Amino acid sequence: MNVNKAELKISAVGPDQYPTGDFPELAFAGRSNVGKSSFINTMTKRKKLAYTSQQPGKTKTLNFFNINDVCYFVDIPGYGYAKVSKKERAAWGRMIEEYLTTRDKLRGVVLLVDARHDPTNDDLLMYDWLKHYEVPILLVLTKIDKINKTQRTKHIKNILDIIELHEEDRYVAFSSETGDGKDQAWKEIRRLLQV
Ligand code: GTP
Ligand code: MG
């Protein structure tokens, strides 16, 4: 998709701040530092639309990005960041859970997992939780540039085996550095959003 417009509509912490209107939405979930914000920037060809950082825990709110006046991409805070207090983690849990379970415009979740490592327990919990709520999922394996080309197929198969990816869910191997997987990711995203 050619992105002519990509702008932050609102940073929300609860339902009364979610945008109104009929745009379908996709949310981007994954461990802190996995590359959610970078993915949004690469897909929209914007360098700093979504804030990225080497420090995990950069994104703290539900950030709704208007894409071409057609849909919203919703960047959500990452999970699994150890330095977050219990209280903060609980608040995070409520904010995300409320969003993912009540938002009727949500057409799916792009779940990002680091291609370099085995999925974490949190990754597996998130996947199973989304399946439980019957949320359509696109699995994106990030930082694929960090894996030697000769190792990629084996690495990917290992990750898919651990996650036990269901037949109805697709996956894309992706790199924000090289743009690998970008066209395929757009295809899958458009399929989920039906735009
Ligand atoms: P939180 O907001 O903390 O949940 O993190 P996030 O998932 O939004 O991660 P972010 O996009 O901020 O990226 C974290 C770090 O990983 C940054 O230093 C990025 O430059 C780097 N990064 C992201 N994607 C890629 C990728 O595809 N390849 C490589 N090599 N680095 C990446
Ligand atoms: Mg982020």
PDB file of C-alpha atoms and ligand atoms in Angstrom:
ATOM      1  CA  MET A   1       0.000   0.000   0.000  1.00  0.00           C
ATOM      2  CA  ASN A   2       1.227   3.487  -0.770  1.00  0.00           C
ATOM      3  CA  VAL A   3       0.986   5.418   2.490  1.00  0.00           C
ATOM      4  CA  ASN A   4       0.193   9.071   1.805  1.00  0.00           C
ATOM      5  CA  LYS A   5      -0.970   9.867   5.263  1.00  0.00           C
ATOM      6  CA  ALA A   6       0.241   8.480   8.575  1.00  0.00           C
ATOM      7  CA  GLU A   7      -0.336  10.508  11.689  1.00  0.00           C
ATOM      8  CA  LEU A   8      -0.887  10.019  15.370  1.00  0.00           C
ATOM      9  CA  LYS A   9      -4.580  10.472  16.104  1.00  0.00           C
ATOM     10  CA  ILE A  10      -4.436   9.986  19.860  1.00  0.00           C
ATOM     11  CA  SER A  11      -2.502   8.346  22.675  1.00  0.00           C
ATOM     12  CA  ALA A  12      -5.186   6.684  24.751  1.00  0.00           C
ATOM     13  CA  VAL A  13      -5.179   5.000  28.140  1.00  0.00           C
ATOM     14  CA  GLY A  14      -8.864   4.031  28.201  1.00  0.00           C
ATOM     15  CA  PRO A  15     -12.003   3.571  26.085  1.00  0.00           C
ATOM     16  CA  ASP A  16     -13.308   7.115  26.432  1.00  0.00           C
ATOM     17  CA  GLN A  17     -10.242   8.239  24.462  1.00  0.00           C
ATOM     18  CA  TYR A  18     -10.415   5.680  21.650  1.00  0.00           C
ATOM     19  CA  PRO A  19     -11.136   7.375  18.327  1.00  0.00           C
ATOM     20  CA  THR A  20     -14.710   7.378  17.098  1.00  0.00           C
ATOM     21  CA  GLY A  21     -15.619   6.600  13.482  1.00  0.00           C
ATOM     22  CA  ASP A  22     -15.621   3.425  11.447  1.00  0.00           C
ATOM     23  CA  PHE A  23     -12.027   2.765  10.481  1.00  0.00           C
ATOM     24  CA  PRO A  24     -11.033  -0.856  11.009  1.00  0.00           C
ATOM     25  CA  GLU A  25      -8.034  -1.359  13.294  1.00  0.00           C
ATOM     26  CA  LEU A  26      -5.030  -3.579  13.826  1.00  0.00           C
ATOM     27  CA  ALA A  27      -3.073  -3.675  17.074  1.00  0.00           C
ATOM     28  CA  PHE A  28       0.635  -4.468  17.350  1.00  0.00           C
ATOM     29  CA  ALA A  29       1.582  -6.615  20.302  1.00  0.00           C
ATOM     30  CA  GLY A  30       4.806  -8.187  21.468  1.00  0.00           C
ATOM     31  CA  ARG A  31       7.584  -8.211  23.990  1.00  0.00           C
ATOM     32  CA  SER A  32       9.234  -4.892  24.819  1.00  0.00           C
ATOM     33  CA  ASN A  33      11.998  -4.060  22.359  1.00  0.00           C
ATOM     34  CA  VAL A  34      10.834  -6.635  19.787  1.00  0.00           C
ATOM     35  CA  GLY A  35      10.372  -3.919  17.162  1.00  0.00           C
ATOM     36  CA  LYS A  36       6.657  -2.982  17.179  1.00  0.00           C
ATOM     37  CA  SER A  37       7.188   0.734  16.738  1.00  0.00           C
ATOM     38  CA  SER A  38       9.929   0.122  14.158  1.00  0.00           C
ATOM     39  CA  PHE A  39       7.558  -2.146  12.236  1.00  0.00           C
ATOM     40  CA  ILE A  40       4.944   0.612  12.069  1.00  0.00           C
ATOM     41  CA  ASN A  41       7.560   3.105  10.889  1.00  0.00           C
ATOM     42  CA  THR A  42       8.893   0.779   8.198  1.00  0.00           C
ATOM     43  CA  MET A  43       5.431  -0.108   6.934  1.00  0.00           C
ATOM     44  CA  THR A  44       4.468   3.552   6.706  1.00  0.00           C
ATOM     45  CA  LYS A  45       7.891   4.736   5.439  1.00  0.00           C
ATOM     46  CA  ARG A  46       8.094   7.226   8.307  1.00  0.00           C
ATOM     47  CA  LYS A  47      11.285   7.404  10.320  1.00  0.00           C
ATOM     48  CA  LYS A  48       9.817   8.700  13.561  1.00  0.00           C
ATOM     49  CA  LEU A  49       6.070   8.215  13.438  1.00  0.00           C
ATOM     50  CA  ALA A  50       6.122   5.754  16.324  1.00  0.00           C
ATOM     51  CA  TYR A  51       8.853   6.370  18.907  1.00  0.00           C
ATOM     52  CA  THR A  52      11.472   3.674  19.030  1.00  0.00           C
ATOM     53  CA  SER A  53      14.260   3.122  21.521  1.00  0.00           C
ATOM     54  CA  GLN A  54      16.995   0.724  22.484  1.00  0.00           C
ATOM     55  CA  GLN A  55      15.554   0.975  25.994  1.00  0.00           C
ATOM     56  CA  PRO A  56      12.608  -1.385  26.400  1.00  0.00           C
ATOM     57  CA  GLY A  57       9.331   0.044  27.619  1.00  0.00           C
ATOM     58  CA  LYS A  58       9.298   3.080  25.338  1.00  0.00           C
ATOM     59  CA  THR A  59       5.645   2.870  24.323  1.00  0.00           C
ATOM     60  CA  LYS A  60       3.370   3.372  27.337  1.00  0.00           C
ATOM     61  CA  THR A  61      -0.026   4.210  25.883  1.00  0.00           C
ATOM     62  CA  LEU A  62      -2.306   2.909  23.136  1.00  0.00           C
ATOM     63  CA  ASN A  63      -1.161   5.008  20.181  1.00  0.00           C
ATOM     64  CA  PHE A  64      -3.675   5.202  17.349  1.00  0.00           C
ATOM     65  CA  PHE A  65      -2.130   6.059  13.991  1.00  0.00           C
ATOM     66  CA  ASN A  66      -4.419   7.118  11.198  1.00  0.00           C
ATOM     67  CA  ILE A  67      -3.229   5.453   7.982  1.00  0.00           C
ATOM     68  CA  ASN A  68      -4.500   7.047   4.763  1.00  0.00           C
ATOM     69  CA  ASP A  69      -7.843   7.864   6.392  1.00  0.00           C
ATOM     70  CA  VAL A  70      -8.606   4.185   5.869  1.00  0.00           C
ATOM     71  CA  CYS A  71      -7.618   2.385   9.048  1.00  0.00           C
ATOM     72  CA  TYR A  72      -5.814   2.696  12.380  1.00  0.00           C
ATOM     73  CA  PHE A  73      -2.607   1.008  13.403  1.00  0.00           C
ATOM     74  CA  VAL A  74      -2.554   0.784  17.186  1.00  0.00           C
ATOM     75  CA  ASP A  75       0.882   0.597  18.796  1.00  0.00           C
ATOM     76  CA  ILE A  76       0.580  -0.884  22.279  1.00  0.00           C
ATOM     77  CA  PRO A  77       3.149  -1.151  25.078  1.00  0.00           C
ATOM     78  CA  GLY A  78       5.295  -4.237  25.076  1.00  0.00           C
ATOM     79  CA  TYR A  79       5.175  -6.986  27.702  1.00  0.00           C
ATOM     80  CA  GLY A  80       7.860  -8.829  29.577  1.00  0.00           C
ATOM     81  CA  TYR A  81       9.992  -5.897  30.612  1.00  0.00           C
ATOM     82  CA  ALA A  82      11.427  -6.886  33.989  1.00  0.00           C
ATOM     83  CA  LYS A  83      12.133  -3.394  35.288  1.00  0.00           C
ATOM     84  CA  VAL A  84       8.481  -2.412  35.391  1.00  0.00           C
ATOM     85  CA  SER A  85       6.882  -2.404  38.838  1.00  0.00           C
ATOM     86  CA  LYS A  86       4.117  -4.848  39.714  1.00  0.00           C
ATOM     87  CA  LYS A  87       1.652  -2.003  39.937  1.00  0.00           C
ATOM     88  CA  GLU A  88       2.579  -0.691  36.499  1.00  0.00           C
ATOM     89  CA  ARG A  89       2.353  -4.157  35.018  1.00  0.00           C
ATOM     90  CA  ALA A  90      -1.134  -4.616  36.439  1.00  0.00           C
ATOM     91  CA  ALA A  91      -2.222  -1.271  35.004  1.00  0.00           C
ATOM     92  CA  TRP A  92      -0.714  -2.235  31.652  1.00  0.00           C
ATOM     93  CA  GLY A  93      -2.609  -5.534  31.764  1.00  0.00           C
ATOM     94  CA  ARG A  94      -5.924  -3.816  32.411  1.00  0.00           C
ATOM     95  CA  MET A  95      -5.411  -1.209  29.693  1.00  0.00           C
ATOM     96  CA  ILE A  96      -4.497  -3.772  27.030  1.00  0.00           C
ATOM     97  CA  GLU A  97      -7.027  -6.370  28.076  1.00  0.00           C
ATOM     98  CA  GLU A  98      -9.834  -3.842  28.078  1.00  0.00           C
ATOM     99  CA  TYR A  99      -8.830  -2.704  24.613  1.00  0.00           C
ATOM    100  CA  LEU A 100      -8.345  -6.148  23.080  1.00  0.00           C
ATOM    101  CA  THR A 101     -11.522  -7.635  24.523  1.00  0.00           C
ATOM    102  CA  THR A 102     -13.974  -4.766  23.981  1.00  0.00           C
ATOM    103  CA  ARG A 103     -12.926  -2.901  20.857  1.00  0.00           C
ATOM    104  CA  ASP A 104     -15.380  -3.835  18.120  1.00  0.00           C
ATOM    105  CA  LYS A 105     -13.319  -2.221  15.333  1.00  0.00           C
ATOM    106  CA  LEU A 106     -10.351  -4.448  16.061  1.00  0.00           C
ATOM    107  CA  ARG A 107      -9.838  -6.759  13.049  1.00  0.00           C
ATOM    108  CA  GLY A 108      -6.769  -8.515  14.302  1.00  0.00           C
ATOM    109  CA  VAL A 109      -3.505  -8.405  16.165  1.00  0.00           C
ATOM    110  CA  VAL A 110      -0.080  -8.394  14.623  1.00  0.00           C
ATOM    111  CA  LEU A 111       1.953 -10.384  17.145  1.00  0.00           C
ATOM    112  CA  LEU A 112       5.653  -9.659  16.839  1.00  0.00           C
ATOM    113  CA  VAL A 113       8.205 -12.177  18.028  1.00  0.00           C
ATOM    114  CA  ASP A 114      11.987 -11.856  17.898  1.00  0.00           C
ATOM    115  CA  ALA A 115      13.251 -14.216  15.199  1.00  0.00           C
ATOM    116  CA  ARG A 116      16.631 -14.576  16.929  1.00  0.00           C
ATOM    117  CA  HIS A 117      15.390 -16.403  19.996  1.00  0.00           C
ATOM    118  CA  ASP A 118      12.922 -19.056  21.007  1.00  0.00           C
ATOM    119  CA  PRO A 119       9.566 -17.438  21.828  1.00  0.00           C
ATOM    120  CA  THR A 120       9.345 -16.498  25.513  1.00  0.00           C
ATOM    121  CA  ASN A 121       6.667 -17.760  27.886  1.00  0.00           C
ATOM    122  CA  ASP A 122       5.016 -14.376  27.578  1.00  0.00           C
ATOM    123  CA  ASP A 123       4.919 -14.756  23.791  1.00  0.00           C
ATOM    124  CA  LEU A 124       3.224 -18.132  24.135  1.00  0.00           C
ATOM    125  CA  LEU A 125       0.760 -16.783  26.708  1.00  0.00           C
ATOM    126  CA  MET A 126      -0.101 -13.867  24.435  1.00  0.00           C
ATOM    127  CA  TYR A 127      -0.660 -16.122  21.439  1.00  0.00           C
ATOM    128  CA  ASP A 128      -2.862 -18.497  23.418  1.00  0.00           C
ATOM    129  CA  TRP A 129      -4.751 -15.628  25.005  1.00  0.00           C
ATOM    130  CA  LEU A 130      -5.499 -14.120  21.563  1.00  0.00           C
ATOM    131  CA  LYS A 131      -6.636 -17.514  20.291  1.00  0.00           C
ATOM    132  CA  HIS A 132      -8.907 -17.835  23.295  1.00  0.00           C
ATOM    133  CA  TYR A 133     -10.569 -14.524  22.420  1.00  0.00           C
ATOM    134  CA  GLU A 134     -10.690 -15.569  18.757  1.00  0.00           C
ATOM    135  CA  VAL A 135      -8.712 -12.558  17.612  1.00  0.00           C
ATOM    136  CA  PRO A 136      -7.234 -13.093  14.121  1.00  0.00           C
ATOM    137  CA  ILE A 137      -3.430 -13.073  14.307  1.00  0.00           C
ATOM    138  CA  LEU A 138      -0.602 -12.232  11.961  1.00  0.00           C
ATOM    139  CA  LEU A 139       2.703 -13.456  13.371  1.00  0.00           C
ATOM    140  CA  VAL A 140       5.663 -11.258  12.449  1.00  0.00           C
ATOM    141  CA  LEU A 141       9.162 -12.574  13.113  1.00  0.00           C
ATOM    142  CA  THR A 142      11.292  -9.463  13.598  1.00  0.00           C
ATOM    143  CA  LYS A 143      15.001  -8.701  13.198  1.00  0.00           C
ATOM    144  CA  ILE A 144      15.393 -11.393  10.557  1.00  0.00           C
ATOM    145  CA  ASP A 145      18.401  -9.410   9.258  1.00  0.00           C
ATOM    146  CA  LYS A 146      20.287 -10.625  12.332  1.00  0.00           C
ATOM    147  CA  ILE A 147      20.034 -14.239  11.235  1.00  0.00           C
ATOM    148  CA  ASN A 148      22.394 -15.702   8.731  1.00  0.00           C
ATOM    149  CA  LYS A 149      20.520 -16.446   5.487  1.00  0.00           C
ATOM    150  CA  THR A 150      21.523 -20.107   5.577  1.00  0.00           C
ATOM    151  CA  GLN A 151      19.993 -20.470   9.062  1.00  0.00           C
ATOM    152  CA  ARG A 152      16.706 -18.679   8.453  1.00  0.00           C
ATOM    153  CA  THR A 153      14.492 -21.557   7.330  1.00  0.00           C
ATOM    154  CA  LYS A 154      15.558 -23.684  10.280  1.00  0.00           C
ATOM    155  CA  HIS A 155      15.141 -20.821  12.740  1.00  0.00           C
ATOM    156  CA  ILE A 156      11.686 -19.966  11.481  1.00  0.00           C
ATOM    157  CA  LYS A 157      10.507 -23.560  11.575  1.00  0.00           C
ATOM    158  CA  ASN A 158      11.711 -23.872  15.157  1.00  0.00           C
ATOM    159  CA  ILE A 159       9.749 -20.788  16.220  1.00  0.00           C
ATOM    160  CA  LEU A 160       6.571 -21.898  14.442  1.00  0.00           C
ATOM    161  CA  ASP A 161       6.856 -25.309  16.101  1.00  0.00           C
ATOM    162  CA  ILE A 162       7.192 -23.805  19.572  1.00  0.00           C
ATOM    163  CA  ILE A 163       4.278 -21.427  19.092  1.00  0.00           C
ATOM    164  CA  GLU A 164       2.201 -24.161  17.467  1.00  0.00           C
ATOM    165  CA  LEU A 165       0.885 -21.679  14.940  1.00  0.00           C
ATOM    166  CA  HIS A 166      -2.651 -22.589  13.941  1.00  0.00           C
ATOM    167  CA  GLU A 167      -3.466 -23.229  10.300  1.00  0.00           C
ATOM    168  CA  GLU A 168      -5.595 -20.105   9.972  1.00  0.00           C
ATOM    169  CA  ASP A 169      -2.798 -17.789  11.133  1.00  0.00           C
ATOM    170  CA  ARG A 170      -0.178 -16.519   8.699  1.00  0.00           C
ATOM    171  CA  TYR A 171       3.358 -15.435   9.444  1.00  0.00           C
ATOM    172  CA  VAL A 172       5.892 -13.087   7.859  1.00  0.00           C
ATOM    173  CA  ALA A 173       9.660 -12.918   8.430  1.00  0.00           C
ATOM    174  CA  PHE A 174      10.511  -9.242   8.643  1.00  0.00           C
ATOM    175  CA  SER A 175      13.307  -6.725   8.998  1.00  0.00           C
ATOM    176  CA  SER A 176      12.933  -3.029   9.696  1.00  0.00           C
ATOM    177  CA  GLU A 177      16.571  -2.638   8.717  1.00  0.00           C
ATOM    178  CA  THR A 178      16.355  -4.113   5.226  1.00  0.00           C
ATOM    179  CA  GLY A 179      12.611  -3.980   4.506  1.00  0.00           C
ATOM    180  CA  ASP A 180      12.509  -7.761   4.042  1.00  0.00           C
ATOM    181  CA  GLY A 181       8.948  -9.032   4.323  1.00  0.00           C
ATOM    182  CA  LYS A 182       7.365  -5.624   3.925  1.00  0.00           C
ATOM    183  CA  ASP A 183       5.288  -6.384   0.824  1.00  0.00           C
ATOM    184  CA  GLN A 184       4.095  -9.658   2.264  1.00  0.00           C
ATOM    185  CA  ALA A 185       3.222  -7.976   5.560  1.00  0.00           C
ATOM    186  CA  TRP A 186       1.135  -5.370   3.736  1.00  0.00           C
ATOM    187  CA  LYS A 187      -0.686  -8.097   1.861  1.00  0.00           C
ATOM    188  CA  GLU A 188      -1.576  -9.896   5.090  1.00  0.00           C
ATOM    189  CA  ILE A 189      -2.506  -6.669   6.861  1.00  0.00           C
ATOM    190  CA  ARG A 190      -4.845  -5.642   4.052  1.00  0.00           C
ATOM    191  CA  ARG A 191      -6.422  -9.073   4.135  1.00  0.00           C
ATOM    192  CA  LEU A 192      -7.123  -8.728   7.861  1.00  0.00           C
ATOM    193  CA  LEU A 193      -8.422  -5.165   7.557  1.00  0.00           C
ATOM    194  CA  GLN A 194     -10.250  -5.834   4.293  1.00  0.00           C
ATOM    195  CA  VAL A 195      -8.960  -2.573   2.787  1.00  0.00           C
TER     196      VAL A 195
HETATM  197  P1  GTP B   1       8.563  -1.022  23.304  1.00  0.00           P
HETATM  198  O1  GTP B   1       7.937   0.243  22.840  1.00  0.00           O
HETATM  199  O2  GTP B   1       9.543  -0.844  24.402  1.00  0.00           O
HETATM  200  O3  GTP B   1       7.570  -2.091  23.611  1.00  0.00           O
HETATM  201  O4  GTP B   1       9.515  -1.595  22.093  1.00  0.00           O
HETATM  202  P2  GTP B   1       9.155  -1.827  20.549  1.00  0.00           P
HETATM  203  O5  GTP B   1       8.667  -3.231  20.364  1.00  0.00           O
HETATM  204  O6  GTP B   1       8.288  -0.758  20.012  1.00  0.00           O
HETATM  205  O7  GTP B   1      10.621  -1.795  19.873  1.00  0.00           O
HETATM  206  P3  GTP B   1      11.281  -0.648  18.972  1.00  0.00           P
HETATM  207  O8  GTP B   1      10.605  -0.557  17.638  1.00  0.00           O
HETATM  208  O9  GTP B   1      11.417   0.599  19.786  1.00  0.00           O
HETATM  209  O10 GTP B   1      12.725  -1.308  18.671  1.00  0.00           O
HETATM  210  C1  GTP B   1      13.595  -1.682  19.714  1.00  0.00           C
HETATM  211  C2  GTP B   1      15.026  -1.749  19.194  1.00  0.00           C
HETATM  212  O11 GTP B   1      15.183  -2.777  18.208  1.00  0.00           O
HETATM  213  C3  GTP B   1      15.502  -0.460  18.492  1.00  0.00           C
HETATM  214  O12 GTP B   1      16.835  -0.239  18.833  1.00  0.00           O
HETATM  215  C4  GTP B   1      15.352  -0.793  17.018  1.00  0.00           C
HETATM  216  O13 GTP B   1      16.236  -0.060  16.186  1.00  0.00           O
HETATM  217  C5  GTP B   1      15.688  -2.278  16.980  1.00  0.00           C
HETATM  218  N1  GTP B   1      15.004  -2.962  15.862  1.00  0.00           N
HETATM  219  C6  GTP B   1      13.695  -2.974  15.598  1.00  0.00           C
HETATM  220  N2  GTP B   1      13.400  -3.707  14.509  1.00  0.00           N
HETATM  221  C7  GTP B   1      14.587  -4.173  14.046  1.00  0.00           C
HETATM  222  C8  GTP B   1      14.956  -5.031  12.925  1.00  0.00           C
HETATM  223  O14 GTP B   1      14.133  -5.491  12.114  1.00  0.00           O
HETATM  224  N3  GTP B   1      16.276  -5.321  12.794  1.00  0.00           N
HETATM  225  C9  GTP B   1      17.227  -4.851  13.670  1.00  0.00           C
HETATM  226  N4  GTP B   1      18.492  -5.199  13.454  1.00  0.00           N
HETATM  227  N5  GTP B   1      16.908  -4.052  14.716  1.00  0.00           N
HETATM  228  C10 GTP B   1      15.617  -3.721  14.912  1.00  0.00           C
HETATM  229 MG    MG B   2       7.306   0.799  20.993  1.00  0.00          MG
END
